[in-house]
CSV table of C-alpha atoms and ligand atoms in Angstrom, one decimal:
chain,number,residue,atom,x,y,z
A,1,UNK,CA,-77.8,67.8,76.0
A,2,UNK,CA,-76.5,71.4,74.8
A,3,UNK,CA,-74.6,71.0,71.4
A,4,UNK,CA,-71.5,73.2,71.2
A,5,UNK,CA,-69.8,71.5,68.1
A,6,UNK,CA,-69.3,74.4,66.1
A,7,UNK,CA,-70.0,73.7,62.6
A,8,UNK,CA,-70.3,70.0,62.9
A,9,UNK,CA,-73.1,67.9,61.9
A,10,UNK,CA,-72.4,64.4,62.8
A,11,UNK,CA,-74.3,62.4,65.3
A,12,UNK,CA,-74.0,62.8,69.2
A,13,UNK,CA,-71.4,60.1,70.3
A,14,UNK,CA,-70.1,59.4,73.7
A,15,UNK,CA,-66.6,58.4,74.4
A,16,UNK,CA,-64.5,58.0,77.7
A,17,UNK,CA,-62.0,55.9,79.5
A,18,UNK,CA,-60.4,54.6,82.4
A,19,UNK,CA,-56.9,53.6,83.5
A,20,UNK,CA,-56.2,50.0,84.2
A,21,UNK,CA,-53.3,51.5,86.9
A,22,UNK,CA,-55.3,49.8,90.3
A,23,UNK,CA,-58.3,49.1,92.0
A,24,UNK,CA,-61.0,51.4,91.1
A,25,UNK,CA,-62.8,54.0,93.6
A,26,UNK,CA,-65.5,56.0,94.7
A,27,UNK,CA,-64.1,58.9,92.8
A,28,UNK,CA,-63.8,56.9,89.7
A,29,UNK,CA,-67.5,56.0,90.6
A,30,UNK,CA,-69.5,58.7,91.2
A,31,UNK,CA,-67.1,61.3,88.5
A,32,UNK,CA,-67.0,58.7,85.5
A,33,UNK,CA,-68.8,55.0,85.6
A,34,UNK,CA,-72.0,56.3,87.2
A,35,UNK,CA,-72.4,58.3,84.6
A,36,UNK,CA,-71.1,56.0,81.8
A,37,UNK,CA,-74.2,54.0,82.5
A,38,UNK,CA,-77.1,56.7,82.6
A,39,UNK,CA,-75.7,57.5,79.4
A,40,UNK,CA,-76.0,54.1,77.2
A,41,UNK,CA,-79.7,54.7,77.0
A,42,UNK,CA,-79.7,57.8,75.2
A,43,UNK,CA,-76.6,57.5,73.1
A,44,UNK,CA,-73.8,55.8,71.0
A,45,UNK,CA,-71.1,55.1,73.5
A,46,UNK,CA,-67.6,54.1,73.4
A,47,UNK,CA,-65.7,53.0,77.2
A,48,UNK,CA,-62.5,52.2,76.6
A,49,UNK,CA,-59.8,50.9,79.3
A,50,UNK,CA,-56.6,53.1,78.9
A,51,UNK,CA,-54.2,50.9,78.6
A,52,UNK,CA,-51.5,52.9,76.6
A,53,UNK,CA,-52.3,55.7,79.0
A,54,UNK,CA,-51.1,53.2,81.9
A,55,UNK,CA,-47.5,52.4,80.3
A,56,UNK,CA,-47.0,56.3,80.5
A,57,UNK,CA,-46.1,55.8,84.3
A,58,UNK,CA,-44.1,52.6,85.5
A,59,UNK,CA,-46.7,49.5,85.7
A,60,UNK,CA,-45.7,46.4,87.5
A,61,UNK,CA,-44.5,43.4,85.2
A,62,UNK,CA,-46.9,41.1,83.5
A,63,UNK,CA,-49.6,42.9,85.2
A,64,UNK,CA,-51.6,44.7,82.4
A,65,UNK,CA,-53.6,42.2,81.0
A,66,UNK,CA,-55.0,41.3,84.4
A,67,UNK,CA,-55.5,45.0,84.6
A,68,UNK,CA,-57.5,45.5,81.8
A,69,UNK,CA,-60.0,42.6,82.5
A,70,UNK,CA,-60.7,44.2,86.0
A,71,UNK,CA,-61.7,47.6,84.7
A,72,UNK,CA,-63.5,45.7,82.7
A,73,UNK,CA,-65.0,43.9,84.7
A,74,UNK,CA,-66.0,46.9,86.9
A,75,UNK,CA,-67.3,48.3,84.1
A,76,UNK,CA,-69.8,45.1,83.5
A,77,UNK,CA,-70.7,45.3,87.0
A,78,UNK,CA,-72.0,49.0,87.3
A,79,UNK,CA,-74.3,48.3,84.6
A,80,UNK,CA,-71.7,48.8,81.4
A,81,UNK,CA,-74.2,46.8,79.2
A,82,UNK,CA,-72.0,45.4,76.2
A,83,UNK,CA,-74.9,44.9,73.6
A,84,UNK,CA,-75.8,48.7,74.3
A,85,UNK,CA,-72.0,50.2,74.5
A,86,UNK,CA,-68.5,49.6,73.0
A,87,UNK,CA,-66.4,48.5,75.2
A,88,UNK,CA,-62.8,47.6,74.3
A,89,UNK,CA,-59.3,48.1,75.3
A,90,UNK,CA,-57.3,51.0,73.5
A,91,UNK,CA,-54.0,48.9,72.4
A,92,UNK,CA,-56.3,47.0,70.1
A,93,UNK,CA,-57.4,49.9,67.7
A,94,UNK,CA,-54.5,50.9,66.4
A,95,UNK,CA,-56.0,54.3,64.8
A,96,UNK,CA,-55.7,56.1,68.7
A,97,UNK,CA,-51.8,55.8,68.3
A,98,UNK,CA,-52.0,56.9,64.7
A,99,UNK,CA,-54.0,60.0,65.8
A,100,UNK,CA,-51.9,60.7,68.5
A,101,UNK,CA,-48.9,61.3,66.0
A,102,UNK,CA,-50.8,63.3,63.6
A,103,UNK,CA,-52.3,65.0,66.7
A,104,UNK,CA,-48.5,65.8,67.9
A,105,UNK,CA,-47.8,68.2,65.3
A,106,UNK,CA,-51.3,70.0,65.5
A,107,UNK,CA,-50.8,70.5,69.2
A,108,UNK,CA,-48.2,73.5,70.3
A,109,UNK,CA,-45.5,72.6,72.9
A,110,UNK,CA,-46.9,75.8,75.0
A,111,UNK,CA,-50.4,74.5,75.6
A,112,UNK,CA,-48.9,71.0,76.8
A,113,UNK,CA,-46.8,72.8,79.2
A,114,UNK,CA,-49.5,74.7,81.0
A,115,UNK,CA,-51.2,71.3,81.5
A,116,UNK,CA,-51.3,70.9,85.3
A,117,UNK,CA,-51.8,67.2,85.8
A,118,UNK,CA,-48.4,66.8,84.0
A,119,UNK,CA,-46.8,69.0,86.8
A,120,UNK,CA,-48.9,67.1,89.6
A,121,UNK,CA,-48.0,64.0,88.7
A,122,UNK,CA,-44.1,64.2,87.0
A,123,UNK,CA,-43.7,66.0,90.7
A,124,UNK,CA,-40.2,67.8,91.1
A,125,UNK,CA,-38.4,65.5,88.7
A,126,UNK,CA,-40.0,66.1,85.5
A,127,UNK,CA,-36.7,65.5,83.3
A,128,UNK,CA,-36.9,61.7,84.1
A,129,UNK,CA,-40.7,62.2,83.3
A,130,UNK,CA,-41.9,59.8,80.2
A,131,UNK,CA,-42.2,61.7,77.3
A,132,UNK,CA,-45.6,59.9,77.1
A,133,UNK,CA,-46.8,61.2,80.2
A,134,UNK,CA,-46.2,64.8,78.7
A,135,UNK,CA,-47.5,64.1,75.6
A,136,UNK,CA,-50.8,62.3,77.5
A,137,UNK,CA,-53.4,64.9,76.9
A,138,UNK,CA,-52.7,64.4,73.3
A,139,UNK,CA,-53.2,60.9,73.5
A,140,UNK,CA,-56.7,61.6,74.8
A,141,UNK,CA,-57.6,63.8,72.2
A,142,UNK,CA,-56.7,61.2,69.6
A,143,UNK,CA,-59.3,58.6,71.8
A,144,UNK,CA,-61.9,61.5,71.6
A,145,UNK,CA,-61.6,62.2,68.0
A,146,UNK,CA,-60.7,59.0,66.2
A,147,UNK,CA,-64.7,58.4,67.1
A,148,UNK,CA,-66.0,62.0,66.7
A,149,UNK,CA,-67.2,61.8,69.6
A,150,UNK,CA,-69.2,64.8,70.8
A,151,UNK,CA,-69.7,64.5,74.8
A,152,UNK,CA,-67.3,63.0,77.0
A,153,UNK,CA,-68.0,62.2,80.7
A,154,UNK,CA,-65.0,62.7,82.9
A,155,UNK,CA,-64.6,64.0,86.7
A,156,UNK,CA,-63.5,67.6,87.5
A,157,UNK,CA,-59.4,66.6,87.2
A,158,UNK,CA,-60.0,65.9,83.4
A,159,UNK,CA,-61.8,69.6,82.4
A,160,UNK,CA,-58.3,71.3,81.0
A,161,UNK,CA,-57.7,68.1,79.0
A,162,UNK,CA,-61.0,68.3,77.5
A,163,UNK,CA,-60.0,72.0,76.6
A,164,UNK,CA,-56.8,70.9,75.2
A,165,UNK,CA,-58.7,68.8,73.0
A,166,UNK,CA,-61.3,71.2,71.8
A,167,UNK,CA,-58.4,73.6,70.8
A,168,UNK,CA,-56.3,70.9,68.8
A,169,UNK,CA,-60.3,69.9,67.0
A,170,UNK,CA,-60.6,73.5,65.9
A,171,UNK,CA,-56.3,74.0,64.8
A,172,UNK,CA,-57.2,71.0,62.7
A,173,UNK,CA,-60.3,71.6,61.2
A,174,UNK,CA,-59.0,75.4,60.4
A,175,UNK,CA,-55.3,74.5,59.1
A,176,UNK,CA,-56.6,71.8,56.9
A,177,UNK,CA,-59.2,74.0,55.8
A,178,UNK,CA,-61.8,71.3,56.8
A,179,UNK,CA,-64.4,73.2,58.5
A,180,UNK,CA,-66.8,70.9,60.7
A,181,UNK,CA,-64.5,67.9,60.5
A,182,UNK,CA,-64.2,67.3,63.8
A,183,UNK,CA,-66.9,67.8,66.7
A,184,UNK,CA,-65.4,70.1,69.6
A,185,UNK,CA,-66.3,67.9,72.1
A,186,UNK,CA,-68.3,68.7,75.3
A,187,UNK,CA,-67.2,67.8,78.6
A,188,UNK,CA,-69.9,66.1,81.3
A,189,UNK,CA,-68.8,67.3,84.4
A,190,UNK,CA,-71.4,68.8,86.2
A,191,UNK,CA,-73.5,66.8,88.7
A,192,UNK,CA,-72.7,65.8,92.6
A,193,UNK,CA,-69.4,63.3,92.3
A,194,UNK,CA,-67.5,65.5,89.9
A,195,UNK,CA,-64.8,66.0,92.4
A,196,UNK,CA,-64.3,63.1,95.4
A,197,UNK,CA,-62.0,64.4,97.7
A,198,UNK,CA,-59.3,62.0,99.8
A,199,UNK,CA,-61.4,61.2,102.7
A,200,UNK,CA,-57.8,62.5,104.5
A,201,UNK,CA,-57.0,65.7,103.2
A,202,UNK,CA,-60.2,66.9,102.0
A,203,UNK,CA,-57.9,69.6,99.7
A,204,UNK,CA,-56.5,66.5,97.7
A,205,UNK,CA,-58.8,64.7,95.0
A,206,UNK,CA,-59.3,61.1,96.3
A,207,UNK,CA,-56.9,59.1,94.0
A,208,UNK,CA,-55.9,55.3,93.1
A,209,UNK,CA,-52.0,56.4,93.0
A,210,UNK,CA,-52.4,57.5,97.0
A,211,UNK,CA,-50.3,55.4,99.4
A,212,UNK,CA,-52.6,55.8,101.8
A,213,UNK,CA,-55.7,53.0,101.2
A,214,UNK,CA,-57.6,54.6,104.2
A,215,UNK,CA,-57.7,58.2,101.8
A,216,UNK,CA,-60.0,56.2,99.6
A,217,UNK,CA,-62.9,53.4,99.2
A,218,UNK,CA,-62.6,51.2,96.7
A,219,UNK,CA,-65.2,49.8,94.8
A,220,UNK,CA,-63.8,46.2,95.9
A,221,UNK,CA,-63.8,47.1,99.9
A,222,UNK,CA,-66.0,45.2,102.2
A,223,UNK,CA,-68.6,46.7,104.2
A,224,UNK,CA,-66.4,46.7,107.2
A,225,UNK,CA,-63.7,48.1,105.3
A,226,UNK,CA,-66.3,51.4,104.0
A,227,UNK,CA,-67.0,51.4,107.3
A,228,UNK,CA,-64.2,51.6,109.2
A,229,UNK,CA,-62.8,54.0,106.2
A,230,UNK,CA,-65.5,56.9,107.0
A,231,UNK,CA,-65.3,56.1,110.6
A,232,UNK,CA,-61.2,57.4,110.3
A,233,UNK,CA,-62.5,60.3,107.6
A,234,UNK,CA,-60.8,63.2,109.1
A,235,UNK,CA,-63.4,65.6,110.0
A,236,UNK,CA,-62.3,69.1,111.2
A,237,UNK,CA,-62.1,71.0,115.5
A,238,UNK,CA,-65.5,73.1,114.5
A,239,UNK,CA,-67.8,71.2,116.2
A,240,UNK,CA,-71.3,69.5,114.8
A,241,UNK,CA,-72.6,69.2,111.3
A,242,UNK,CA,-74.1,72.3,110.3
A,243,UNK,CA,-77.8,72.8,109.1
A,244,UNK,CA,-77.4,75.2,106.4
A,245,UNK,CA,-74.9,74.8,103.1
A,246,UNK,CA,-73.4,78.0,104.0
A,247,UNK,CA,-72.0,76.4,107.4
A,248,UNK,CA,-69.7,73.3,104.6
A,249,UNK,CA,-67.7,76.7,103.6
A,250,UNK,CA,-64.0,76.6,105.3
A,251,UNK,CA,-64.9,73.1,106.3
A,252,UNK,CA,-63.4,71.0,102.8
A,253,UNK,CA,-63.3,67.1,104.6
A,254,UNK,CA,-67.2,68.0,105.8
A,255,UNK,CA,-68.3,69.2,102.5
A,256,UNK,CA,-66.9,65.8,100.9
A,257,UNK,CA,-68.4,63.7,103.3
A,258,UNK,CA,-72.2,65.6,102.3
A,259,UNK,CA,-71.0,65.6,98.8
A,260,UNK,CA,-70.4,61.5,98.8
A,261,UNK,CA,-74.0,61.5,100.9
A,262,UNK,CA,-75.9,63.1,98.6
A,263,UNK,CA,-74.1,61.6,95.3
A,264,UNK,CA,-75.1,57.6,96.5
A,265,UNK,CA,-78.5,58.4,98.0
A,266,UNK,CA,-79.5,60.9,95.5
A,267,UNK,CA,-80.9,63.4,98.3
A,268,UNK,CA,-79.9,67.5,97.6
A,269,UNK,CA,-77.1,68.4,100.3
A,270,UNK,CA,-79.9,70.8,102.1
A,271,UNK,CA,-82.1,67.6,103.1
A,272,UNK,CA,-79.2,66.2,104.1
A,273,UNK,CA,-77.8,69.2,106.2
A,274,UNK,CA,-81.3,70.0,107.5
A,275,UNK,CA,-81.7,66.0,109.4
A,276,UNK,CA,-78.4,66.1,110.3
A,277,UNK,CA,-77.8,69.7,110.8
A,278,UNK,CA,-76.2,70.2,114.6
A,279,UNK,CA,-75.4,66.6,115.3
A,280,UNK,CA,-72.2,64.9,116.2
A,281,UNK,CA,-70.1,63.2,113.6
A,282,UNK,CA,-71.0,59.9,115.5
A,283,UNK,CA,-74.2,59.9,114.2
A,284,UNK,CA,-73.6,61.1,110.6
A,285,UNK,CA,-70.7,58.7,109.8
A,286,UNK,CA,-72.5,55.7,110.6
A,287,UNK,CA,-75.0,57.3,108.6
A,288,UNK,CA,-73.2,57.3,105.6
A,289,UNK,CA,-71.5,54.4,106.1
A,290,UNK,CA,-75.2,52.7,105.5
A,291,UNK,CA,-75.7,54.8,102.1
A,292,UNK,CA,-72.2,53.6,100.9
A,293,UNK,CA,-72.3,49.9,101.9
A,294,UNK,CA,-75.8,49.6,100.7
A,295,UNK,CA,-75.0,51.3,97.4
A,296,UNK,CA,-71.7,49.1,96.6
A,297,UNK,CA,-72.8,45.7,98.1
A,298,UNK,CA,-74.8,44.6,95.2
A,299,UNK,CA,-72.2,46.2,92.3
A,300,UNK,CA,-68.9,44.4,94.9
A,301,UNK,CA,-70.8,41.3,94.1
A,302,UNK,CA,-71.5,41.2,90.6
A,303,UNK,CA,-67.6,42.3,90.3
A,304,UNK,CA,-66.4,39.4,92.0
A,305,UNK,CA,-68.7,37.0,89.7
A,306,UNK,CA,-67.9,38.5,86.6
A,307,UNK,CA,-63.7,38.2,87.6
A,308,UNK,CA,-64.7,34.0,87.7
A,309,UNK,CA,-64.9,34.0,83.8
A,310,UNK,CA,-62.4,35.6,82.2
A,311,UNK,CA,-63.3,34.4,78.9
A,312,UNK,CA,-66.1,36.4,79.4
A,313,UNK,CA,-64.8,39.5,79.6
A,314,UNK,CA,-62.1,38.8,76.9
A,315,UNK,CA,-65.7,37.8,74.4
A,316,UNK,CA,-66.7,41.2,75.2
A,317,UNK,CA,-63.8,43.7,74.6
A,318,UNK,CA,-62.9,41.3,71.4
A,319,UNK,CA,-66.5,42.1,70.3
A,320,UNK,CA,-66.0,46.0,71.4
A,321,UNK,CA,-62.6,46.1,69.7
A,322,UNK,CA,-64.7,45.4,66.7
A,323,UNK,CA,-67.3,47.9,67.2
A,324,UNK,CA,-64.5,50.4,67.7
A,325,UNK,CA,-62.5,50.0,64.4
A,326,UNK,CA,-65.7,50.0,62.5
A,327,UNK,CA,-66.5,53.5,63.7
A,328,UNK,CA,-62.6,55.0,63.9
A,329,UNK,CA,-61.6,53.5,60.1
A,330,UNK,CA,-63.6,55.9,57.7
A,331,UNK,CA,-62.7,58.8,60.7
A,332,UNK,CA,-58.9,58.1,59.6
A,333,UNK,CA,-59.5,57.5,55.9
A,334,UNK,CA,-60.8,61.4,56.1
A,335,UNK,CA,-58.0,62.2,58.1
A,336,UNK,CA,-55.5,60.9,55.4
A,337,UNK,CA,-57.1,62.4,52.7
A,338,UNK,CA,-57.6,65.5,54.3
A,339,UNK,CA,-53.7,65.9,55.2
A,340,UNK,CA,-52.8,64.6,51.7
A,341,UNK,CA,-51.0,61.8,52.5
A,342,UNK,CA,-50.1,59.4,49.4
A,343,UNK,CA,-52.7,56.3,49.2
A,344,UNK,CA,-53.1,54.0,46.9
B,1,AQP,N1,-61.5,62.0,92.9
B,1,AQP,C1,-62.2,62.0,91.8
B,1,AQP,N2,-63.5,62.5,91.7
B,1,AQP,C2,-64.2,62.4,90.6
B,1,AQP,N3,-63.8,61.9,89.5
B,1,AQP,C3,-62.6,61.3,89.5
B,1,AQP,N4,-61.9,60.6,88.5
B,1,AQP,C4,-60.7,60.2,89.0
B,1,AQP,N5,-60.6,60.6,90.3
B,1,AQP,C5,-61.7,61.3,90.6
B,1,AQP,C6,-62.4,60.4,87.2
B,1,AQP,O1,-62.3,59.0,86.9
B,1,AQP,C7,-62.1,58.7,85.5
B,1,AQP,C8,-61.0,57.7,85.3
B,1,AQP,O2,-59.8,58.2,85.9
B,1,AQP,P1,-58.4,57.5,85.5
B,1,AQP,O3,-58.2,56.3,86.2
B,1,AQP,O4,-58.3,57.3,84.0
B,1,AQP,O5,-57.3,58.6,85.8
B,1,AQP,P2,-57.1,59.5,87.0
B,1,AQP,O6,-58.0,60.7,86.8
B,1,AQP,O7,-55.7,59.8,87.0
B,1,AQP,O8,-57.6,58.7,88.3
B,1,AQP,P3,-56.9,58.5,89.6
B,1,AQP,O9,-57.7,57.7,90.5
B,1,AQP,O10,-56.5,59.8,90.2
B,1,AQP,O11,-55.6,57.7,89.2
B,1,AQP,P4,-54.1,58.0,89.5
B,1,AQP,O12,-54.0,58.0,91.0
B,1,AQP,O13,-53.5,56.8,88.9
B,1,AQP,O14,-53.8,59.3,88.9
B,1,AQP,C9,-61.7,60.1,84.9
B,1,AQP,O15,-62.9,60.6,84.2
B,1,AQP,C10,-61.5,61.0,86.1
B,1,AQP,O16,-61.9,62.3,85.9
């Protein structure tokens, strides 16, 4: 991995997170988890379950618990080993919210309001917007930095939050005159799967908060669900699959489709193009269909048999919760010596 961390020396860390706001999907998949895993061998990691980013938007009552446990869960059942990696939920280390204050008056008003997601999803009425969902890029710096973490594996959406964070590293480092203190973190975007599109709109990212179920596949959908899912995909009037990668271009819902092909199987978009290159959507479809069932099946299982022991999970993010305050405690013991805060 390419090292851009400025001045800083620390170790290589990994950190990222998931919201527990509904049922995870392929997006979520192939941008975030898939890559959480390849990543445990090689490095310290941190996967957290976003919990305080949830309650930024309305969440049902008494559901967040439940929540948690099933992102957790999927986490344990795409390979999230818990020996290997942290994983935890965020409301149980404390030192994210404490960051996030200290964080607040780092960060200028004016960078917060060019964040786009915040338009996206406040929509037309942002004056009954949480303040929380304004201030939710900060928040994820504070989950970045509370570990030092220097590489953080997120989908396409996340890239100008990842900025965000970088800039409020280097305000703090260079305002508190501590050179090096904190890593500017590296975003892992690149790869196929860094941007799922709806499989309805192939201009929209596929997304959990979509009212329409048939825009995405969910990591919990049976085979004839995926199925009949990319049988509906909306395609486009230009006729058959082309056989070059110049021919996706104008063409977004195809390019998806080849994208979510070549991201499961693991083949380059050309092979893929070049076998099914000039041949109805009937055939391709099914095609895929195959890939996707045959990738989720065995992960769909292991989900379900993890959700039968709660107690299970519950063992594991205690144990992660742990792990986690262990590594953020002597982070904010800098952090309030560095600021100058009285201590005993
Ligand atoms: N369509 C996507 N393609 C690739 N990566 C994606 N991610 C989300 N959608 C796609 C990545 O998944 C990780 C976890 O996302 P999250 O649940 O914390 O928040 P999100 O980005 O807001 O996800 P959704 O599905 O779009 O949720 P809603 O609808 O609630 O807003 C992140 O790394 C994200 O990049």
């Amino acid at each position: 991995m390419t090292d851009t961390t400025s001045t800083y020396t620390g170790p290589e860390r990994v950190f990222s997170g998931v919201q527990p706001t509904g049922k995870l999907h392929l997006g979520n998949y192939l941008g975030a988890l898939k890559k959480f895993v390849a990543l445990q061998d090689s490095h310290e990691c941190l996967y957290c379950v976003v919990d305080l980013h949830a309650i930024t938007q309305p969440v049902e009552k008494g559901a967040l618990a439940d929540q948690t446990r099933q992102i957790a869960a999927a986490y344990l059942a795409c390979g999230i080993d818990p020996a290997k990696s942290a994983m935890f939920a965020q409301s149980s280390v404390l030192a994210h919210v404490e960051l996030t204050w200290i964080f607040n008056c780092v960060a200028r008003m004016g960078w917060l309001e060019r964040m786009t997601q915040f338009k996206d999803k406040a929509g037309k009425d942002a004056e009954r917007a949480s303040v929380g969902l304004f201030d939710y890029p900060v928040l994820m710096a504070a989950d970045i930095l509370a570990y030092k973490a220097t590489h953080v594996p997120v989908g396409d959406d996340q890239k100008q939050h990842l900025e965000l964070t970088r800039d409020i590293a280097e305000r703090f480092n260079r305002e508190y005159d501590a050179p090096g203190f904190f890593p500017l973190p590296e975003p892992l975007i690149q790869g196929p799967g860094a941007r799922i599109m709806s499989l309805k709109d192939g201009t929209k990212k596929m997304s959990k908060s979509d009212p329409s179920d048939l825009s995405r596949i969910n990591l919990v959908d049976t085979a004839d669900e995926i199925s009949k899912k990319i049988r509906k995909a909306k395609t486009d009037l230009l006729g058959d699959m082309p056989s070059e990668v110049d021919g996706l271009k104008g063409r977004p819902e195809v390019e998806n489709l080849v994208g979510i092909y070549s991201a499961l199987s693991g083949e380059p978009v050309e092979a893929i193009l070049r076998q099914y290159g000039g041949q109805g959507f009937g055939v391709f479809k099914p095609a895929l269909a195959d890939v996707t069932v045959a990738h989720f099946a065995p992960i769909t299982e292991r989900f379900r048999e993890i959700l039968n022991d709660p107690a299970e999970i519950d063992r594991a993010l205690a144990a992660g919760a742990d792990q986690a305050r262990a590594i953020a405690a002597p982070v904010m013991d800098e952090v309030r010596r560095i600021i100058g805060f009285w201590q005993v």
